[in-house]
Amino acid sequence: MISWQEFLWQQEEPDLMRDRLCIGSSSPTHLDCRIEGADFRRQPATAKDEIVVCAYNVERGLRLDDQLRAFGGDDGMPPPDVLLINEADRGCTRSGDRNVAREYARALGMCYVYGVEFIELPRWWGPGGSVRGRCEHGNAIVSRFPLGNVRLIRHRRTRSWQSTVQRILHVGEPRLGGRVALAADVRIGERTLRVYSVHFESGDRGRGSSSGDAYREAQAREVIEDASDLQRGVVIGGDMNVSRYPRLREDDASGEPTTSALAGAGYEDAHEALAGSERVTTSSGAAMDLIFGRGVRFAEAGVGPSGVWGGVSDHLPAWARVSL
């Protein structure tokens, strides 16, 4: 049995230009980075039998203020107790040199942990705009309940984002690092729920073992393996980049290897009861943002309405009521 160890919160405001989380790397894809976290909860949350988990790709935090306003208003979905965040910038010029995950926690009155996926390298242009200096980009878990036993899992199978041409010309997405999963235990009264914020490999280029599907499946299996010995509920959520999933699930979902790996390991798709058109989270018509669970029950699930969320990120948030 794993004992509970609450995260050692770092309340002092970091200097994002000087206090970097990554100190080096053993290779271009495997970074050595510490985890950041702080607690902005104003009072302890009351334990309950059902919580709301939300998976959200915040698109670097380019429209962070609009996102926070949406969460604070009539956003068309229940208020989240746990947010599994992808693509959160830390100290990047393209997103205003802000610490996106920390600002989420502060604005919502929650605690957070953050792990670096990539070190973004300078570029004149690319997705999200220019980056004038090195900065950090990654996954976060934001929660109204205490977080502990936090770990950053750097996937063994990950595609290299190194490109000599992009790095020299300062265009595209030159990066160091690779895909990660951020794991934490959420303490809800006397119960503990394990959550993973995942961001599986993107793209469909390559064939065989080098295809996007092969990378995503391998990364999903690493998370499944990490949770295999746990005797408590587990929720895995985030941008899984499974662009073919909603079209396949109406006929034969077994053709999509990443979600098939999760289902084969006993994980339930929170949004399984919804029609493919009701669970789309991207403008491409794909349901990339998914929530799967084992040892829990999903009482209800949905996607944030595009009328509220469509203009603040290139992904819509996916949410689920999780009965413990």
PDB file of C-alpha atoms in Angstrom, residues 130-240:
ATOM      1  CA  SER A 130       6.739  33.847 -31.751  1.00  0.00           C
ATOM      2  CA  VAL A 131       8.867  32.706 -28.804  1.00  0.00           C
ATOM      3  CA  ARG A 132      11.729  35.095 -28.065  1.00  0.00           C
ATOM      4  CA  GLY A 133      13.560  32.946 -25.512  1.00  0.00           C
ATOM      5  CA  ARG A 134      13.552  29.477 -24.020  1.00  0.00           C
ATOM      6  CA  CYS A 135      10.483  28.718 -21.915  1.00  0.00           C
ATOM      7  CA  GLU A 136       8.563  25.761 -20.516  1.00  0.00           C
ATOM      8  CA  HIS A 137       5.358  24.028 -21.568  1.00  0.00           C
ATOM      9  CA  GLY A 138       3.545  21.113 -19.962  1.00  0.00           C
ATOM     10  CA  ASN A 139       0.768  19.402 -18.001  1.00  0.00           C
ATOM     11  CA  ALA A 140      -0.923  20.418 -14.759  1.00  0.00           C
ATOM     12  CA  ILE A 141      -3.374  19.090 -12.199  1.00  0.00           C
ATOM     13  CA  VAL A 142      -5.486  21.738 -10.444  1.00  0.00           C
ATOM     14  CA  SER A 143      -7.623  20.594  -7.508  1.00  0.00           C
ATOM     15  CA  ARG A 144      -9.824  21.866  -4.687  1.00  0.00           C
ATOM     16  CA  PHE A 145      -8.689  18.799  -2.681  1.00  0.00           C
ATOM     17  CA  PRO A 146      -5.118  18.121  -1.445  1.00  0.00           C
ATOM     18  CA  LEU A 147      -2.668  16.519  -3.882  1.00  0.00           C
ATOM     19  CA  GLY A 148       0.035  14.055  -2.921  1.00  0.00           C
ATOM     20  CA  ASN A 149       2.348  11.316  -4.208  1.00  0.00           C
ATOM     21  CA  VAL A 150       2.981  13.503  -7.248  1.00  0.00           C
ATOM     22  CA  ARG A 151       5.208  12.172 -10.016  1.00  0.00           C
ATOM     23  CA  LEU A 152       6.097  13.125 -13.571  1.00  0.00           C
ATOM     24  CA  ILE A 153       6.227  10.150 -15.918  1.00  0.00           C
ATOM     25  CA  ARG A 154       8.408  10.890 -18.925  1.00  0.00           C
ATOM     26  CA  HIS A 155       7.308   8.427 -21.576  1.00  0.00           C
ATOM     27  CA  ARG A 156       9.894   5.942 -22.783  1.00  0.00           C
ATOM     28  CA  ARG A 157       8.356   5.943 -26.263  1.00  0.00           C
ATOM     29  CA  THR A 158       8.172   9.521 -27.509  1.00  0.00           C
ATOM     30  CA  ARG A 159       8.816  11.256 -30.802  1.00  0.00           C
ATOM     31  CA  SER A 160      11.725  13.684 -31.071  1.00  0.00           C
ATOM     32  CA  TRP A 161      10.708  17.272 -31.783  1.00  0.00           C
ATOM     33  CA  GLN A 162      14.271  18.175 -32.729  1.00  0.00           C
ATOM     34  CA  SER A 163      14.591  19.682 -36.195  1.00  0.00           C
ATOM     35  CA  THR A 164      17.882  21.190 -37.302  1.00  0.00           C
ATOM     36  CA  VAL A 165      16.147  23.290 -39.948  1.00  0.00           C
ATOM     37  CA  GLN A 166      13.523  24.633 -37.521  1.00  0.00           C
ATOM     38  CA  ARG A 167      16.132  25.290 -34.845  1.00  0.00           C
ATOM     39  CA  ILE A 168      18.466  27.192 -37.177  1.00  0.00           C
ATOM     40  CA  LEU A 169      15.742  29.151 -38.985  1.00  0.00           C
ATOM     41  CA  HIS A 170      13.711  29.776 -35.796  1.00  0.00           C
ATOM     42  CA  VAL A 171      10.429  28.616 -37.354  1.00  0.00           C
ATOM     43  CA  GLY A 172       7.847  25.898 -36.638  1.00  0.00           C
ATOM     44  CA  GLU A 173       8.010  24.142 -33.257  1.00  0.00           C
ATOM     45  CA  PRO A 174      11.656  23.535 -32.290  1.00  0.00           C
ATOM     46  CA  ARG A 175      11.651  21.924 -28.827  1.00  0.00           C
ATOM     47  CA  LEU A 176      13.527  19.823 -26.335  1.00  0.00           C
ATOM     48  CA  GLY A 177      11.655  17.125 -24.458  1.00  0.00           C
ATOM     49  CA  GLY A 178       8.830  14.717 -25.132  1.00  0.00           C
ATOM     50  CA  ARG A 179       5.427  13.580 -23.965  1.00  0.00           C
ATOM     51  CA  VAL A 180       4.728  13.160 -20.257  1.00  0.00           C
ATOM     52  CA  ALA A 181       1.976  12.081 -17.879  1.00  0.00           C
ATOM     53  CA  LEU A 182       1.585  13.904 -14.569  1.00  0.00           C
ATOM     54  CA  ALA A 183       0.313  11.638 -11.768  1.00  0.00           C
ATOM     55  CA  ALA A 184      -1.128  12.616  -8.384  1.00  0.00           C
ATOM     56  CA  ASP A 185      -3.297  11.220  -5.632  1.00  0.00           C
ATOM     57  CA  VAL A 186      -6.305  13.377  -4.731  1.00  0.00           C
ATOM     58  CA  ARG A 187      -7.273  13.164  -1.058  1.00  0.00           C
ATOM     59  CA  ILE A 188     -11.056  13.439  -0.681  1.00  0.00           C
ATOM     60  CA  GLY A 189     -11.851  13.040   2.994  1.00  0.00           C
ATOM     61  CA  GLU A 190     -10.680   9.542   3.927  1.00  0.00           C
ATOM     62  CA  ARG A 191     -10.621   8.381   0.302  1.00  0.00           C
ATOM     63  CA  THR A 192      -7.910   8.692  -2.318  1.00  0.00           C
ATOM     64  CA  LEU A 193      -8.312   8.902  -6.094  1.00  0.00           C
ATOM     65  CA  ARG A 194      -5.353   8.573  -8.465  1.00  0.00           C
ATOM     66  CA  VAL A 195      -5.481  10.921 -11.450  1.00  0.00           C
ATOM     67  CA  TYR A 196      -3.243  11.250 -14.500  1.00  0.00           C
ATOM     68  CA  SER A 197      -3.030  14.323 -16.725  1.00  0.00           C
ATOM     69  CA  VAL A 198      -1.928  12.904 -20.082  1.00  0.00           C
ATOM     70  CA  HIS A 199      -0.997  14.414 -23.431  1.00  0.00           C
ATOM     71  CA  PHE A 200      -0.300  11.613 -25.872  1.00  0.00           C
ATOM     72  CA  GLU A 201       1.683  11.957 -29.089  1.00  0.00           C
ATOM     73  CA  SER A 202       0.145  13.988 -31.905  1.00  0.00           C
ATOM     74  CA  GLY A 203       0.083  13.420 -35.649  1.00  0.00           C
ATOM     75  CA  ASP A 204      -0.494  10.452 -37.913  1.00  0.00           C
ATOM     76  CA  ARG A 205       2.741  10.498 -39.896  1.00  0.00           C
ATOM     77  CA  GLY A 206       5.027   7.470 -39.971  1.00  0.00           C
ATOM     78  CA  ARG A 207       4.342   3.784 -40.354  1.00  0.00           C
ATOM     79  CA  GLY A 208       4.439   0.707 -38.173  1.00  0.00           C
ATOM     80  CA  SER A 209       6.250   1.239 -34.874  1.00  0.00           C
ATOM     81  CA  SER A 210       6.981   4.865 -35.854  1.00  0.00           C
ATOM     82  CA  SER A 211       3.360   5.818 -36.511  1.00  0.00           C
ATOM     83  CA  GLY A 212       1.404   8.233 -34.365  1.00  0.00           C
ATOM     84  CA  ASP A 213      -0.928   5.389 -33.356  1.00  0.00           C
ATOM     85  CA  ALA A 214       2.022   3.281 -32.182  1.00  0.00           C
ATOM     86  CA  TYR A 215       3.414   6.089 -30.021  1.00  0.00           C
ATOM     87  CA  ARG A 216       0.013   6.867 -28.493  1.00  0.00           C
ATOM     88  CA  GLU A 217      -0.729   3.237 -27.728  1.00  0.00           C
ATOM     89  CA  ALA A 218       2.693   2.771 -26.108  1.00  0.00           C
ATOM     90  CA  GLN A 219       2.199   5.872 -23.970  1.00  0.00           C
ATOM     91  CA  ALA A 220      -1.262   4.729 -22.878  1.00  0.00           C
ATOM     92  CA  ARG A 221       0.150   1.345 -21.917  1.00  0.00           C
ATOM     93  CA  GLU A 222       2.849   3.018 -19.808  1.00  0.00           C
ATOM     94  CA  VAL A 223       0.161   4.829 -17.805  1.00  0.00           C
ATOM     95  CA  ILE A 224      -1.868   1.625 -17.488  1.00  0.00           C
ATOM     96  CA  GLU A 225       1.246  -0.152 -16.207  1.00  0.00           C
ATOM     97  CA  ASP A 226       1.950   2.626 -13.705  1.00  0.00           C
ATOM     98  CA  ALA A 227      -1.540   2.265 -12.204  1.00  0.00           C
ATOM     99  CA  SER A 228      -1.760  -1.524 -12.422  1.00  0.00           C
ATOM    100  CA  ASP A 229      -1.062  -2.241  -8.738  1.00  0.00           C
ATOM    101  CA  LEU A 230      -3.350   0.435  -7.304  1.00  0.00           C
ATOM    102  CA  GLN A 231      -6.269  -0.785  -5.198  1.00  0.00           C
ATOM    103  CA  ARG A 232      -8.263   2.435  -5.559  1.00  0.00           C
ATOM    104  CA  GLY A 233     -10.068   4.424  -8.211  1.00  0.00           C
ATOM    105  CA  VAL A 234      -8.060   5.748 -11.151  1.00  0.00           C
ATOM    106  CA  VAL A 235      -8.970   8.489 -13.649  1.00  0.00           C
ATOM    107  CA  ILE A 236      -6.887   9.154 -16.769  1.00  0.00           C
ATOM    108  CA  GLY A 237      -7.734  12.289 -18.721  1.00  0.00           C
ATOM    109  CA  GLY A 238      -6.375  14.751 -21.212  1.00  0.00           C
ATOM    110  CA  ASP A 239      -5.672  15.377 -24.875  1.00  0.00           C
ATOM    111  CA  MET A 240      -5.087  11.866 -26.197  1.00  0.00           C
TER     112      MET A 240
END
